[in-house]
Amino acid sequence: TVPVRPVNAIPPPAIISVPSEAKRIQIDPAEAYLGIGASMELDAYVFPGNARNRELIWESRDESIARVDQNGVVTGVSEGDCYIRAMCANGVYATTLLHVSLLPMSLSLSPSVVVLTREDKTRTLTVGAIPAGAENAPLTWSSSDEAVVSVAGGVLTAKGYGQAQVSAEAVNGVRAEVTVYVSEPPTSVRFESSAYTLPQDGDSIRLVPVFSPEGSITR
């Protein structure tokens, strides 16, 4: 038999979800570097996830520095800093700071080989770039061995005897590096052995020089 529902039964209450207003916007990245003439897409997230009127209006606070379309794609126009804003219809907005500069297609550092000593323990590297002017782009400096040499803004400082690679990298991934030796100039040199036995015809021996003081190098 089919159960009969009482006429006066009360149906269960309906659950109605009403979308809320947008309360917050997040732009990723919150800060970015961009080359003149280059473009990148910004990602924007509206919170809460069920907010209504999620459509965003994008605008540049200075179109002489950077432009942005309504898909969040920004294009660098000229060197400078510019805020990009994403806004919902209810006025909630977020901004990201865009640094526009001339970025290098190639980098060079000179001198390409540096020798530092206790008396001459610092040296400033010169940055070259193509195109001209791109040497002023932001660079990240690093040393392969901070115990041998440290670097800050292109200034090398000897820390201990040894060899290390120092590199400079632009925000677009272009990089250059130099080899740094920390040593002392030799004050004397001798061979590893005081006597060598001459080999048979056709054979050879290796003469090994030893420089003093310890840690000195020659090139």
Backbone as a chain_set.jsonl record, in Angstrom:
{"seq": "TVPVRPVNAIPPPAIISVPSEAKRIQIDPAEAYLGIGASMELDAYVFPGNARNRELIWESRDESIARVDQNGVVTGVSEGDCYIRAMCANGVYATTLLHVSLLPMSLSLSPSVVVLTREDKTRTLTVGAIPAGAENAPLTWSSSDEAVVSVAGGVLTAKGYGQAQVSAEAVNGVRAEVTVYVSEPPTSVRFESSAYTLPQDGDSIRLVPVFSPEGSITR", "coords": {"N": [[0.837, -1.2, 0.0], [0.332, 2.298, -0.553], [1.635, 4.865, 1.403], [-0.401, 7.355, 2.862], [-0.238, 10.787, 2.849], [-0.816, 12.963, 5.495], [-3.325, 15.495, 5.316], [-2.93, 17.864, 6.669], [-0.185, 18.043, 6.989], [2.971, 19.62, 7.563], [5.2, 21.005, 5.298], [8.816, 20.564, 5.018], [11.036, 23.256, 5.904], [12.289, 25.448, 3.359], [15.645, 25.964, 2.302], [17.255, 28.808, 1.553], [19.853, 30.271, -0.157], [21.377, 33.296, -0.086], [23.377, 35.244, -2.102], [26.175, 37.1, -0.945], [27.46, 40.468, -0.596], [30.488, 41.556, -2.226], [33.347, 41.587, -0.219], [36.068, 41.737, -0.001], [39.054, 42.029, -1.974], [41.729, 40.382, -3.519], [44.831, 40.827, -5.056], [47.137, 39.216, -7.115], [50.404, 39.198, -8.349], [51.12, 41.128, -5.317], [52.946, 43.07, -5.673], [54.977, 43.986, -8.408], [57.481, 43.667, -11.011], [58.112, 45.043, -14.182], [59.035, 45.106, -17.598], [59.657, 47.799, -19.931], [57.326, 47.978, -22.472], [56.753, 45.329, -22.145], [54.365, 42.759, -21.112], [52.091, 41.468, -18.624], [49.855, 39.264, -16.84], [47.623, 39.992, -14.255], [46.293, 38.365, -11.407], [43.156, 38.276, -9.818], [41.19, 37.898, -6.895], [37.996, 37.509, -5.531], [36.359, 37.942, -2.48], [33.673, 37.103, -0.207], [33.577, 33.706, -1.617], [31.042, 33.306, -2.727], [30.097, 35.717, -3.478], [28.01, 38.203, -4.969], [27.886, 40.105, -8.034], [30.585, 39.999, -9.044], [32.16, 40.945, -11.013], [34.984, 42.705, -12.202], [36.431, 45.952, -12.339], [39.109, 47.272, -13.942], [41.818, 49.532, -13.534], [44.427, 51.876, -14.313], [46.48, 53.923, -12.33], [48.206, 55.68, -13.452], [48.524, 56.094, -16.617], [50.572, 56.829, -18.246], [52.713, 55.457, -17.394], [51.963, 52.735, -17.042], [49.572, 50.585, -18.608], [46.361, 48.969, -18.355], [44.168, 46.329, -19.241], [40.702, 45.185, -19.325], [40.896, 42.571, -18.606], [42.823, 42.33, -16.783], [45.402, 42.433, -17.749], [48.483, 43.912, -17.792], [50.584, 46.449, -19.224], [53.815, 47.673, -19.632], [54.727, 51.052, -20.042], [56.404, 53.338, -19.678], [59.337, 54.249, -17.748], [58.995, 54.007, -14.219], [56.926, 54.086, -11.206], [53.757, 52.652, -10.544], [50.368, 52.378, -9.499], [48.029, 49.766, -9.854], [44.584, 49.192, -10.028], [41.894, 47.094, -8.971], [38.427, 46.897, -8.964], [35.231, 46.267, -7.495], [31.662, 46.506, -8.231], [30.405, 47.481, -5.961], [32.204, 49.174, -4.829], [34.334, 48.102, -3.374], [37.807, 47.54, -3.387], [41.154, 46.704, -4.53], [44.719, 47.154, -4.692], [47.756, 46.918, -6.63], [51.281, 47.301, -6.688], [53.196, 48.433, -9.298], [56.328, 48.265, -10.762], [57.921, 49.764, -13.305], [60.462, 49.391, -15.609], [63.446, 49.647, -17.681], [64.385, 46.634, -18.749], [67.114, 44.279, -18.871], [68.339, 42.597, -21.837], [70.651, 41.247, -21.957], [73.36, 40.783, -19.636], [76.466, 41.951, -18.228], [79.424, 41.659, -16.24], [82.173, 43.399, -14.901], [85.476, 43.582, -13.477], [85.916, 40.34, -15.109], [87.234, 38.409, -13.699], [88.269, 38.417, -10.376], [90.692, 39.182, -7.935], [91.132, 39.165, -4.547], [92.665, 40.383, -1.526], [94.101, 40.486, 1.854], [94.979, 43.097, 2.142], [93.771, 44.343, 0.021], [90.806, 44.113, 0.067], [88.233, 44.713, -0.797], [86.099, 45.331, -3.599], [84.456, 46.962, -6.296], [82.077, 45.942, -8.579], [81.465, 46.53, -12.046], [78.547, 47.049, -13.883], [77.294, 46.058, -16.984], [74.966, 46.321, -19.698], [72.616, 45.252, -22.194], [69.7, 46.416, -23.658], [71.308, 49.714, -23.725], [71.226, 51.46, -20.678], [69.709, 49.653, -19.328], [71.213, 48.643, -17.316], [70.568, 49.829, -14.978], [68.424, 48.519, -13.96], [66.628, 46.698, -11.371], [68.666, 44.461, -9.499], [69.482, 41.225, -8.276], [71.878, 40.149, -6.068], [74.296, 37.58, -5.466], [76.424, 35.226, -3.732], [78.338, 32.3, -4.249], [79.657, 31.235, -2.128], [79.567, 32.427, 0.866], [81.418, 32.404, 2.89], [83.785, 32.871, 1.697], [83.577, 35.177, -0.002], [81.524, 38.036, 0.228], [78.708, 39.847, -1.138], [77.188, 42.917, -1.892], [75.023, 44.96, -3.482], [76.781, 44.974, -5.642], [79.253, 45.393, -4.543], [82.12, 43.796, -3.531], [83.374, 41.861, -0.798], [86.067, 40.483, 0.817], [86.161, 37.458, 2.702], [87.394, 35.069, 3.449], [90.038, 32.729, 2.576], [89.912, 31.291, -0.689], [87.752, 30.316, -3.439], [85.02, 31.642, -5.284], [81.837, 32.057, -6.929], [80.283, 34.955, -8.034], [77.182, 36.383, -8.658], [74.836, 38.334, -10.612], [71.433, 38.973, -10.996], [68.692, 39.868, -12.982], [65.199, 40.864, -12.7], [63.838, 39.627, -14.725], [65.135, 37.265, -15.103], [67.54, 37.29, -16.507], [71.055, 36.949, -16.225], [74.434, 37.385, -14.941], [77.851, 36.464, -14.17], [80.847, 36.452, -12.125], [84.178, 35.261, -11.421], [85.651, 34.963, -8.295], [88.618, 35.185, -6.481], [90.047, 34.759, -3.34], [92.97, 35.501, -1.839], [96.523, 35.569, -1.107], [99.263, 37.348, -2.494], [102.033, 35.433, -3.681], [105.024, 35.116, -1.786], [107.197, 33.535, -1.978], [108.419, 30.683, -3.831], [108.693, 27.206, -4.384], [109.698, 23.927, -5.479], [107.73, 20.946, -5.122], [109.251, 18.722, -4.501], [112.702, 18.33, -3.645], [114.415, 17.005, -5.26], [114.366, 15.257, -8.327], [113.9, 12.316, -10.245], [115.022, 11.651, -13.413], [112.959, 10.511, -16.048], [112.629, 7.517, -18.114], [113.362, 7.465, -21.628], [110.829, 9.055, -23.438], [109.018, 9.021, -21.345], [107.501, 11.114, -18.778], [107.663, 13.624, -16.194], [105.962, 15.381, -13.582], [106.357, 18.592, -12.471], [105.753, 20.064, -9.453], [104.811, 23.109, -8.237], [105.094, 24.912, -5.147], [103.584, 27.446, -3.403], [104.194, 30.186, -1.215], [102.87, 32.662, 1.048], [100.67, 30.145, 2.628], [97.644, 29.682, 0.906], [98.035, 31.551, -1.029], [97.794, 32.48, -4.479], [98.532, 32.216, -7.984], [98.219, 33.633, -11.228]], "CA": [[0.0, 0.0, 0.0], [1.043, 3.577, -0.613], [1.27, 5.689, 2.563], [-1.128, 8.581, 2.542], [0.275, 11.929, 3.612], [-1.919, 13.737, 6.098], [-3.634, 16.755, 4.634], [-2.441, 19.015, 7.422], [1.251, 17.932, 7.242], [3.732, 20.845, 7.262], [6.399, 20.672, 4.519], [10.059, 21.059, 5.625], [11.386, 24.612, 5.443], [13.255, 25.55, 2.255], [16.871, 26.711, 2.617], [17.564, 29.72, 0.451], [21.161, 30.909, 0.008], [21.412, 34.604, -0.736], [24.763, 35.683, -2.278], [26.513, 38.314, -0.202], [28.241, 41.472, -1.315], [31.944, 41.386, -2.173], [33.902, 42.268, 0.953], [37.525, 41.894, -0.11], [39.691, 41.609, -3.224], [43.169, 40.145, -3.41], [45.507, 40.806, -6.355], [48.395, 38.47, -7.092], [51.168, 39.539, -7.15], [50.825, 42.413, -4.681], [53.968, 43.989, -6.187], [55.593, 43.315, -9.552], [58.388, 44.406, -11.879], [57.727, 44.846, -15.577], [59.858, 45.837, -18.549], [58.975, 48.714, -20.847], [56.84, 47.246, -23.635], [56.381, 43.956, -21.77], [53.028, 42.607, -20.536], [51.848, 40.358, -17.716], [48.471, 39.202, -16.372], [47.413, 39.983, -12.814], [45.171, 37.547, -10.948], [42.379, 38.909, -8.754], [40.261, 36.987, -6.227], [36.948, 38.235, -4.807], [35.896, 37.221, -1.296], [33.636, 35.632, -0.158], [33.487, 33.034, -2.904], [29.686, 33.334, -3.288], [29.678, 37.125, -3.605], [27.398, 38.58, -6.231], [28.539, 41.238, -8.692], [32.014, 39.738, -8.925], [32.877, 41.521, -12.147], [35.97, 43.69, -11.771], [36.801, 47.071, -13.194], [40.544, 47.502, -13.794], [42.281, 50.844, -13.978], [45.787, 52.292, -13.976], [46.502, 55.263, -11.737], [49.053, 56.527, -14.292], [48.631, 55.39, -17.887], [51.831, 57.167, -18.906], [53.685, 54.468, -16.91], [51.454, 51.387, -17.333], [48.163, 50.458, -18.983], [45.768, 47.691, -17.99], [42.879, 46.099, -19.891], [39.683, 44.677, -18.411], [41.225, 41.19, -18.235], [43.909, 42.392, -15.812], [46.706, 42.374, -18.417], [49.152, 45.209, -17.715], [51.678, 46.664, -20.175], [54.693, 48.767, -19.25], [54.801, 52.118, -21.038], [57.622, 54.111, -19.438], [59.943, 53.95, -16.453], [58.367, 54.625, -13.063], [56.083, 53.252, -10.35], [52.345, 52.912, -10.824], [49.402, 51.494, -8.851], [46.951, 49.202, -10.666], [43.456, 48.941, -9.129], [40.766, 46.26, -9.38], [37.316, 47.345, -8.117], [33.896, 45.719, -7.722], [30.617, 47.513, -8.412], [30.025, 48.085, -4.682], [33.269, 50.072, -4.377], [35.449, 47.387, -2.759], [38.902, 47.488, -4.358], [42.509, 46.366, -4.082], [45.731, 47.695, -5.601], [49.076, 46.305, -6.687], [52.288, 48.284, -7.067], [53.93, 47.989, -10.475], [57.571, 48.98, -11.049], [58.237, 49.626, -14.728], [61.82, 49.831, -15.913], [64.064, 49.058, -18.856], [65.008, 45.393, -18.301], [68.183, 43.885, -19.787], [68.313, 41.373, -22.628], [71.885, 40.574, -21.549], [74.114, 41.461, -18.583], [77.885, 41.63, -18.097], [80.083, 42.199, -15.054], [83.612, 43.544, -15.07], [86.227, 42.599, -14.26], [85.324, 38.998, -15.122], [87.949, 37.669, -12.661], [88.709, 39.34, -9.322], [91.532, 38.626, -6.879], [91.111, 39.985, -3.346], [93.636, 40.008, -0.492], [93.844, 41.175, 3.126], [95.207, 44.527, 1.949], [92.85, 44.811, -1.024], [89.735, 43.163, 0.378], [86.945, 45.097, -1.382], [86.114, 45.734, -5.01], [83.116, 47.234, -6.823], [81.896, 45.458, -9.937], [80.769, 47.406, -12.987], [77.482, 46.332, -14.592], [76.959, 46.465, -18.338], [73.708, 45.689, -20.128], [71.994, 45.545, -23.483], [70.074, 47.702, -24.248], [71.922, 50.72, -22.86], [70.303, 51.985, -19.667], [69.117, 48.547, -18.577], [72.066, 48.32, -16.16], [69.953, 50.427, -13.786], [67.304, 47.678, -13.522], [66.888, 46.026, -10.085], [69.453, 43.239, -9.592], [69.676, 40.426, -7.067], [73.267, 39.718, -6.015], [74.508, 36.409, -4.621], [77.74, 34.596, -3.738], [78.235, 30.852, -4.088], [80.283, 30.874, -0.849], [79.653, 33.629, 1.696], [82.599, 32.307, 3.747], [84.911, 33.354, 0.9], [83.322, 36.561, -0.399], [80.136, 38.499, 0.284], [78.431, 40.88, -2.129], [76.019, 43.763, -1.62], [74.947, 46.04, -4.457], [77.929, 44.946, -6.536], [80.495, 45.59, -3.788], [82.656, 42.537, -3.029], [84.172, 41.935, 0.429], [86.723, 39.208, 1.105], [85.879, 36.888, 4.015], [88.324, 33.982, 3.75], [90.709, 32.203, 1.397], [89.157, 30.359, -1.501], [87.201, 30.736, -4.726], [83.555, 31.667, -5.305], [81.177, 32.717, -8.054], [79.356, 36.017, -7.658], [76.258, 36.592, -9.774], [73.797, 39.365, -10.572], [70.289, 38.507, -11.778], [67.592, 40.809, -13.124], [63.903, 40.28, -12.361], [63.368, 38.812, -15.848], [65.921, 36.046, -15.154], [68.837, 37.482, -17.161], [72.075, 37.001, -15.19], [75.853, 37.346, -15.293], [78.623, 36.108, -12.997], [82.298, 36.597, -12.159], [84.914, 34.385, -10.523], [86.394, 35.734, -7.283], [89.612, 34.472, -5.686], [90.559, 35.468, -2.156], [94.28, 34.895, -1.627], [97.631, 36.486, -0.889], [100.293, 37.158, -3.517], [103.112, 34.611, -3.134], [106.313, 35.746, -1.464], [108.24, 32.593, -2.383], [107.943, 29.502, -4.524], [109.635, 26.092, -4.439], [109.082, 22.721, -6.006], [107.244, 20.037, -4.094], [110.376, 17.859, -4.133], [113.997, 18.969, -3.899], [115.132, 16.212, -6.258], [113.528, 14.451, -9.204], [114.599, 11.345, -11.059], [114.616, 11.797, -14.8], [112.321, 9.276, -16.517], [113.157, 6.902, -19.321], [112.988, 8.181, -22.847], [109.409, 8.978, -23.767], [108.203, 9.256, -20.159], [107.529, 12.501, -18.302], [107.358, 13.852, -14.789], [105.239, 16.644, -13.333], [106.97, 19.438, -11.459], [104.668, 20.696, -8.702], [105.285, 24.254, -7.454], [104.424, 25.211, -3.885], [103.704, 28.88, -3.166], [104.041, 30.664, 0.159], [102.279, 31.919, 2.166], [99.554, 29.252, 2.308], [96.455, 30.434, 0.471], [98.368, 32.428, -2.145], [97.567, 31.92, -5.803], [99.081, 32.969, -9.097], [97.456, 33.462, -12.458]], "C": [[0.865, 1.24, 0.0], [0.632, 4.403, 0.584], [0.615, 6.974, 2.121], [-0.633, 9.688, 3.45], [-0.903, 12.689, 4.202], [-2.091, 15.067, 5.419], [-3.005, 17.923, 5.352], [-0.942, 18.928, 7.734], [1.958, 19.207, 6.793], [5.002, 20.461, 6.506], [7.651, 21.218, 5.216], [10.407, 22.437, 5.083], [12.425, 24.558, 4.327], [14.447, 26.384, 2.706], [17.255, 27.519, 1.394], [18.9, 30.405, 0.758], [21.18, 32.199, -0.794], [22.867, 35.037, -0.875], [25.008, 36.996, -1.531], [27.263, 39.286, -1.102], [29.726, 41.128, -1.218], [32.487, 42.203, -1.008], [35.407, 42.511, 0.839], [38.006, 41.381, -1.458], [41.182, 41.423, -2.955], [43.762, 40.056, -4.813], [46.846, 40.09, -6.193], [49.141, 38.697, -8.41], [50.785, 40.906, -6.601], [51.81, 43.486, -5.121], [54.7, 43.274, -7.31], [56.512, 44.264, -10.3], [58.055, 44.05, -13.323], [58.629, 45.683, -16.466], [59.022, 46.76, -19.413], [58.596, 47.94, -22.111], [56.425, 45.824, -23.341], [54.996, 43.941, -21.129], [52.99, 41.427, -19.584], [50.405, 40.415, -17.253], [48.435, 39.141, -14.855], [46.201, 39.111, -12.485], [44.475, 38.248, -9.791], [41.353, 37.921, -8.217], [39.295, 37.817, -5.393], [36.455, 37.342, -3.671], [34.65, 37.888, -0.74], [33.406, 35.029, -1.541], [32.119, 33.087, -3.544], [29.182, 34.757, -3.473], [29.051, 37.37, -4.972], [28.138, 39.81, -6.775], [30.059, 41.139, -8.574], [32.83, 40.358, -10.065], [33.775, 42.66, -11.67], [36.167, 44.771, -12.828], [38.276, 47.367, -12.913], [40.892, 48.914, -14.254], [43.712, 51.082, -13.525], [45.731, 53.697, -13.405], [47.392, 56.212, -12.521], [49.315, 55.794, -15.61], [49.866, 55.791, -18.67], [52.936, 56.199, -18.489], [53.239, 53.055, -17.262], [49.978, 51.466, -17.692], [47.662, 49.087, -18.564], [44.441, 47.542, -18.732], [41.921, 45.453, -18.895], [39.81, 43.183, -18.139], [42.38, 41.153, -17.222], [45.288, 42.275, -16.434], [47.315, 43.777, -18.434], [50.307, 45.25, -18.703], [52.493, 47.854, -19.73], [54.829, 49.774, -20.378], [56.093, 52.913, -20.897], [58.11, 53.846, -18.02], [59.256, 54.71, -15.323], [57.56, 53.616, -12.264], [54.619, 53.643, -10.541], [51.483, 51.913, -10.063], [48.344, 51.057, -9.855], [45.829, 48.804, -9.712], [42.422, 48.032, -9.776], [39.615, 46.563, -8.426], [36.026, 46.644, -8.516], [32.881, 46.855, -7.799], [30.229, 48.192, -7.103], [31.126, 48.955, -4.085], [34.431, 49.405, -3.674], [36.569, 47.258, -3.793], [40.199, 47.038, -3.691], [43.477, 46.928, -5.107], [46.991, 46.836, -5.564], [50.047, 47.351, -7.194], [53.132, 47.707, -8.197], [55.144, 48.884, -10.681], [57.928, 48.727, -12.506], [59.631, 50.184, -14.978], [62.298, 49.168, -17.188], [64.837, 47.832, -18.393], [66.024, 44.913, -19.332], [67.843, 42.638, -20.591], [69.576, 40.562, -22.364], [72.592, 41.44, -20.52], [75.578, 41.062, -18.673], [78.419, 42.296, -16.848], [81.568, 42.31, -15.339], [84.232, 44.062, -13.768], [85.604, 41.205, -14.147], [85.984, 38.077, -14.106], [88.508, 38.674, -11.668], [89.564, 38.58, -8.322], [91.549, 39.614, -5.714], [92.135, 39.456, -2.344], [93.269, 40.713, 0.805], [94.036, 42.678, 2.988], [94.235, 45.142, 0.947], [91.618, 43.921, -0.969], [88.374, 43.55, -0.167], [87.135, 45.514, -2.838], [84.679, 45.95, -5.452], [83.046, 46.789, -8.274], [81.132, 46.476, -10.776], [79.785, 46.58, -13.797], [77.307, 46.923, -15.977], [75.711, 45.733, -18.791], [73.362, 46.092, -21.546], [70.494, 45.385, -23.303], [70.687, 48.657, -23.237], [70.868, 51.318, -21.937], [69.7, 50.894, -18.824], [69.98, 48.131, -17.388], [71.517, 48.916, -14.865], [68.746, 49.626, -13.292], [67.64, 47.031, -12.182], [67.616, 44.702, -10.3], [69.499, 42.553, -8.237], [71.084, 39.841, -7.109], [73.396, 38.505, -5.095], [75.94, 35.902, -4.782], [77.56, 33.099, -3.524], [78.845, 30.381, -2.778], [80.507, 32.141, -0.038], [80.851, 33.591, 2.642], [83.846, 32.793, 3.024], [84.734, 34.827, 0.54], [81.837, 36.858, -0.261], [79.963, 39.597, -0.754], [77.16, 41.61, -1.744], [76.03, 44.915, -2.614], [76.131, 46.11, -5.39], [79.26, 45.165, -5.858], [80.924, 44.259, -3.174], [83.475, 42.787, -1.77], [84.733, 40.56, 0.726], [86.434, 38.772, 2.527], [86.879, 35.81, 4.411], [88.927, 33.452, 2.471], [89.812, 31.233, 0.637], [88.69, 30.98, -2.798], [85.685, 30.67, -4.663], [83.071, 32.342, -6.571], [80.202, 33.753, -7.504], [78.487, 36.332, -8.868], [75.311, 37.746, -9.505], [72.678, 38.912, -11.484], [69.193, 39.562, -11.789], [66.266, 40.094, -12.881], [63.327, 39.454, -13.507], [64.226, 37.571, -16.056], [67.253, 36.161, -15.858], [69.902, 37.66, -16.084], [73.472, 36.995, -15.781], [76.617, 37.003, -14.022], [80.109, 36.333, -13.23], [82.902, 35.585, -11.198], [85.753, 35.248, -9.589], [87.342, 34.798, -6.54], [89.986, 35.353, -4.502], [91.856, 34.77, -1.773], [95.281, 35.966, -1.218], [98.63, 36.288, -2.019], [101.458, 36.37, -2.933], [104.377, 35.421, -2.875], [107.473, 34.825, -1.811], [107.602, 31.405, -3.074], [109.052, 28.464, -4.525], [108.929, 24.914, -5.087], [108.726, 21.782, -4.868], [108.338, 19.086, -3.618], [111.677, 18.571, -4.469], [114.802, 18.219, -4.934], [114.151, 15.36, -7.043], [114.405, 13.487, -10.004], [114.09, 11.444, -12.488], [114.04, 10.48, -15.302], [113.066, 8.696, -17.71], [112.701, 7.716, -20.528], [111.503, 7.969, -23.144], [108.492, 9.152, -22.582], [108.301, 10.718, -19.754], [107.263, 12.537, -16.807], [106.682, 15.201, -14.657], [105.933, 17.381, -12.203], [105.869, 20.227, -10.77], [105.218, 21.864, -7.895], [104.46, 24.424, -6.186], [104.679, 26.68, -3.578], [103.521, 29.178, -1.683], [103.692, 32.15, 0.111], [101.131, 31.014, 1.708], [98.325, 30.095, 1.967], [96.748, 31.364, -0.675], [98.093, 31.708, -3.449], [98.31, 32.756, -6.815], [98.223, 32.703, -10.305], [98.358, 33.839, -13.615]], "O": [[1.993, 1.229, 0.494], [-0.558, 4.639, 0.794], [1.019, 7.599, 1.14], [-0.612, 9.542, 4.672], [-1.862, 13.016, 3.503], [-1.119, 15.694, 4.996], [-2.585, 18.886, 4.71], [-0.455, 19.631, 8.619], [1.598, 19.803, 5.778], [5.803, 19.674, 7.011], [7.57, 22.219, 5.928], [10.104, 22.75, 3.932], [13.329, 23.723, 4.35], [14.287, 27.385, 3.403], [17.543, 26.968, 0.332], [19.057, 31.037, 1.802], [21.022, 32.195, -2.014], [23.547, 35.189, 0.14], [24.151, 37.879, -1.498], [27.646, 38.954, -2.224], [30.168, 40.494, -0.26], [32.13, 43.368, -0.834], [35.951, 43.39, 1.507], [37.451, 40.434, -2.015], [41.804, 42.217, -2.249], [43.268, 39.31, -5.658], [47.587, 40.341, -5.243], [48.592, 38.427, -9.479], [50.208, 41.735, -7.305], [51.544, 44.678, -4.964], [55.013, 42.09, -7.19], [56.36, 45.484, -10.244], [57.753, 42.9, -13.639], [58.953, 46.825, -16.14], [57.827, 46.536, -19.605], [59.451, 47.321, -22.743], [55.811, 45.171, -24.184], [54.507, 44.97, -20.662], [53.773, 40.487, -19.723], [49.789, 41.481, -17.266], [49.132, 38.333, -14.242], [45.204, 39.126, -13.207], [45.134, 38.759, -8.885], [40.721, 37.193, -8.983], [39.703, 38.708, -4.648], [36.172, 36.16, -3.863], [34.55, 39.114, -0.781], [33.088, 35.731, -2.501], [32.004, 32.936, -4.76], [27.979, 34.981, -3.61], [29.49, 36.829, -5.987], [28.906, 40.459, -6.065], [30.727, 42.049, -8.082], [34.059, 40.291, -10.061], [33.375, 43.474, -10.838], [36.081, 44.526, -14.032], [38.646, 47.675, -11.78], [40.338, 49.421, -15.229], [44.153, 50.564, -12.499], [45.025, 54.56, -13.926], [47.352, 57.421, -12.294], [50.226, 54.971, -15.697], [50.184, 55.151, -19.673], [53.975, 56.122, -19.145], [54.047, 52.255, -17.732], [49.233, 52.291, -17.163], [48.448, 48.149, -18.433], [43.677, 48.501, -18.845], [42.292, 45.202, -17.748], [38.931, 42.59, -17.513], [42.854, 40.078, -16.852], [46.261, 42.039, -15.718], [46.748, 44.707, -19.008], [50.932, 44.229, -18.989], [51.945, 48.926, -19.474], [55.022, 49.399, -21.534], [56.798, 53.138, -21.882], [57.385, 53.289, -17.196], [58.968, 55.9, -15.447], [57.516, 52.434, -12.604], [54.293, 54.821, -10.681], [51.822, 50.733, -9.987], [47.823, 51.874, -10.615], [46.082, 48.152, -8.699], [42.106, 48.167, -10.958], [39.792, 46.498, -7.209], [35.75, 46.445, -9.699], [33.185, 48.004, -7.48], [29.778, 49.337, -7.109], [30.996, 49.425, -2.955], [35.431, 50.066, -3.394], [36.312, 46.906, -4.945], [40.317, 46.999, -2.466], [43.106, 47.156, -6.258], [47.252, 46.126, -4.593], [49.695, 48.187, -8.025], [53.71, 46.628, -8.067], [55.017, 50.105, -10.765], [58.207, 47.592, -12.891], [59.936, 51.315, -14.599], [61.659, 48.256, -17.713], [65.851, 47.973, -17.709], [65.83, 45.11, -20.531], [67.155, 41.738, -20.108], [69.582, 39.342, -22.525], [72.453, 42.663, -20.517], [75.902, 39.968, -19.135], [77.942, 43.354, -16.439], [82.157, 41.417, -15.948], [83.628, 44.858, -13.049], [84.857, 40.925, -13.209], [85.389, 37.083, -13.687], [89.138, 39.658, -12.054], [89.216, 37.474, -7.908], [91.939, 40.769, -5.883], [92.436, 38.263, -2.307], [92.276, 41.437, 0.873], [93.338, 43.454, 3.64], [93.92, 46.329, 1.027], [91.408, 43.081, -1.843], [87.427, 42.779, -0.015], [88.201, 45.985, -3.237], [83.781, 45.216, -5.039], [83.858, 47.207, -9.1], [80.264, 47.19, -10.273], [80.143, 45.533, -14.336], [77.186, 48.138, -16.133], [75.431, 44.633, -18.314], [73.773, 47.147, -22.028], [70.041, 44.336, -22.844], [70.595, 48.434, -22.03], [69.76, 51.639, -22.365], [69.225, 51.157, -17.719], [69.536, 47.354, -16.543], [71.956, 48.546, -13.776], [68.111, 50.012, -12.31], [68.816, 46.831, -11.878], [67.241, 43.913, -11.167], [69.548, 43.203, -7.192], [71.447, 39.134, -8.049], [72.706, 38.404, -4.081], [76.582, 36.113, -5.811], [76.732, 32.676, -2.717], [78.591, 29.255, -2.349], [81.501, 32.843, -0.223], [81.263, 34.635, 3.15], [84.854, 33.094, 3.661], [85.639, 35.633, 0.754], [80.995, 36.025, -0.596], [80.937, 40.204, -1.198], [76.178, 40.998, -1.322], [76.935, 45.749, -2.596], [76.463, 47.187, -5.886], [80.3, 45.13, -6.517], [80.183, 43.663, -2.392], [84.182, 43.789, -1.671], [83.989, 39.59, 0.87], [86.453, 39.585, 3.451], [87.181, 35.656, 5.595], [88.392, 33.693, 1.389], [89.057, 30.462, 1.229], [89.172, 32.037, -3.207], [85.123, 29.754, -4.063], [83.803, 33.102, -7.206], [79.399, 33.459, -6.618], [78.996, 36.525, -9.972], [75.02, 38.093, -8.36], [72.928, 38.51, -12.62], [68.81, 40.086, -10.743], [66.213, 38.864, -12.858], [62.416, 38.656, -13.287], [64.078, 36.885, -17.067], [68.042, 35.216, -15.818], [69.704, 38.421, -15.137], [73.677, 36.654, -16.945], [76.114, 37.215, -12.919], [80.574, 36.399, -14.367], [82.236, 35.109, -10.279], [86.471, 36.145, -10.029], [86.931, 33.754, -6.034], [90.215, 36.552, -4.657], [91.851, 33.59, -1.424], [94.92, 37.125, -1.011], [98.826, 35.158, -2.465], [101.841, 36.615, -1.789], [104.741, 36.299, -3.657], [108.612, 35.28, -1.926], [106.407, 31.148, -2.929], [110.227, 28.809, -4.654], [107.705, 24.91, -5.224], [109.332, 21.814, -3.797], [108.349, 18.688, -2.453], [111.757, 19.318, -5.444], [115.788, 18.751, -5.444], [113.211, 14.804, -6.475], [115.524, 13.827, -10.387], [112.891, 11.335, -12.745], [114.594, 9.423, -15.001], [114.0, 9.297, -18.24], [111.786, 8.535, -20.448], [110.999, 6.847, -23.102], [107.301, 9.406, -22.764], [109.092, 11.473, -20.319], [106.708, 11.599, -16.234], [106.82, 16.062, -15.527], [106.077, 16.849, -11.103], [105.134, 20.973, -11.419], [106.004, 21.659, -6.971], [103.269, 24.113, -6.163], [105.826, 27.117, -3.498], [102.773, 28.489, -0.99], [104.168, 32.849, -0.783], [100.677, 31.095, 0.567], [98.013, 31.077, 2.64], [95.82, 31.926, -1.257], [98.15, 30.481, -3.52], [98.68, 33.894, -6.528], [97.572, 31.663, -10.396], [97.939, 33.777, -14.771]]}, "num_chains": 1, "name": "protein.A"}
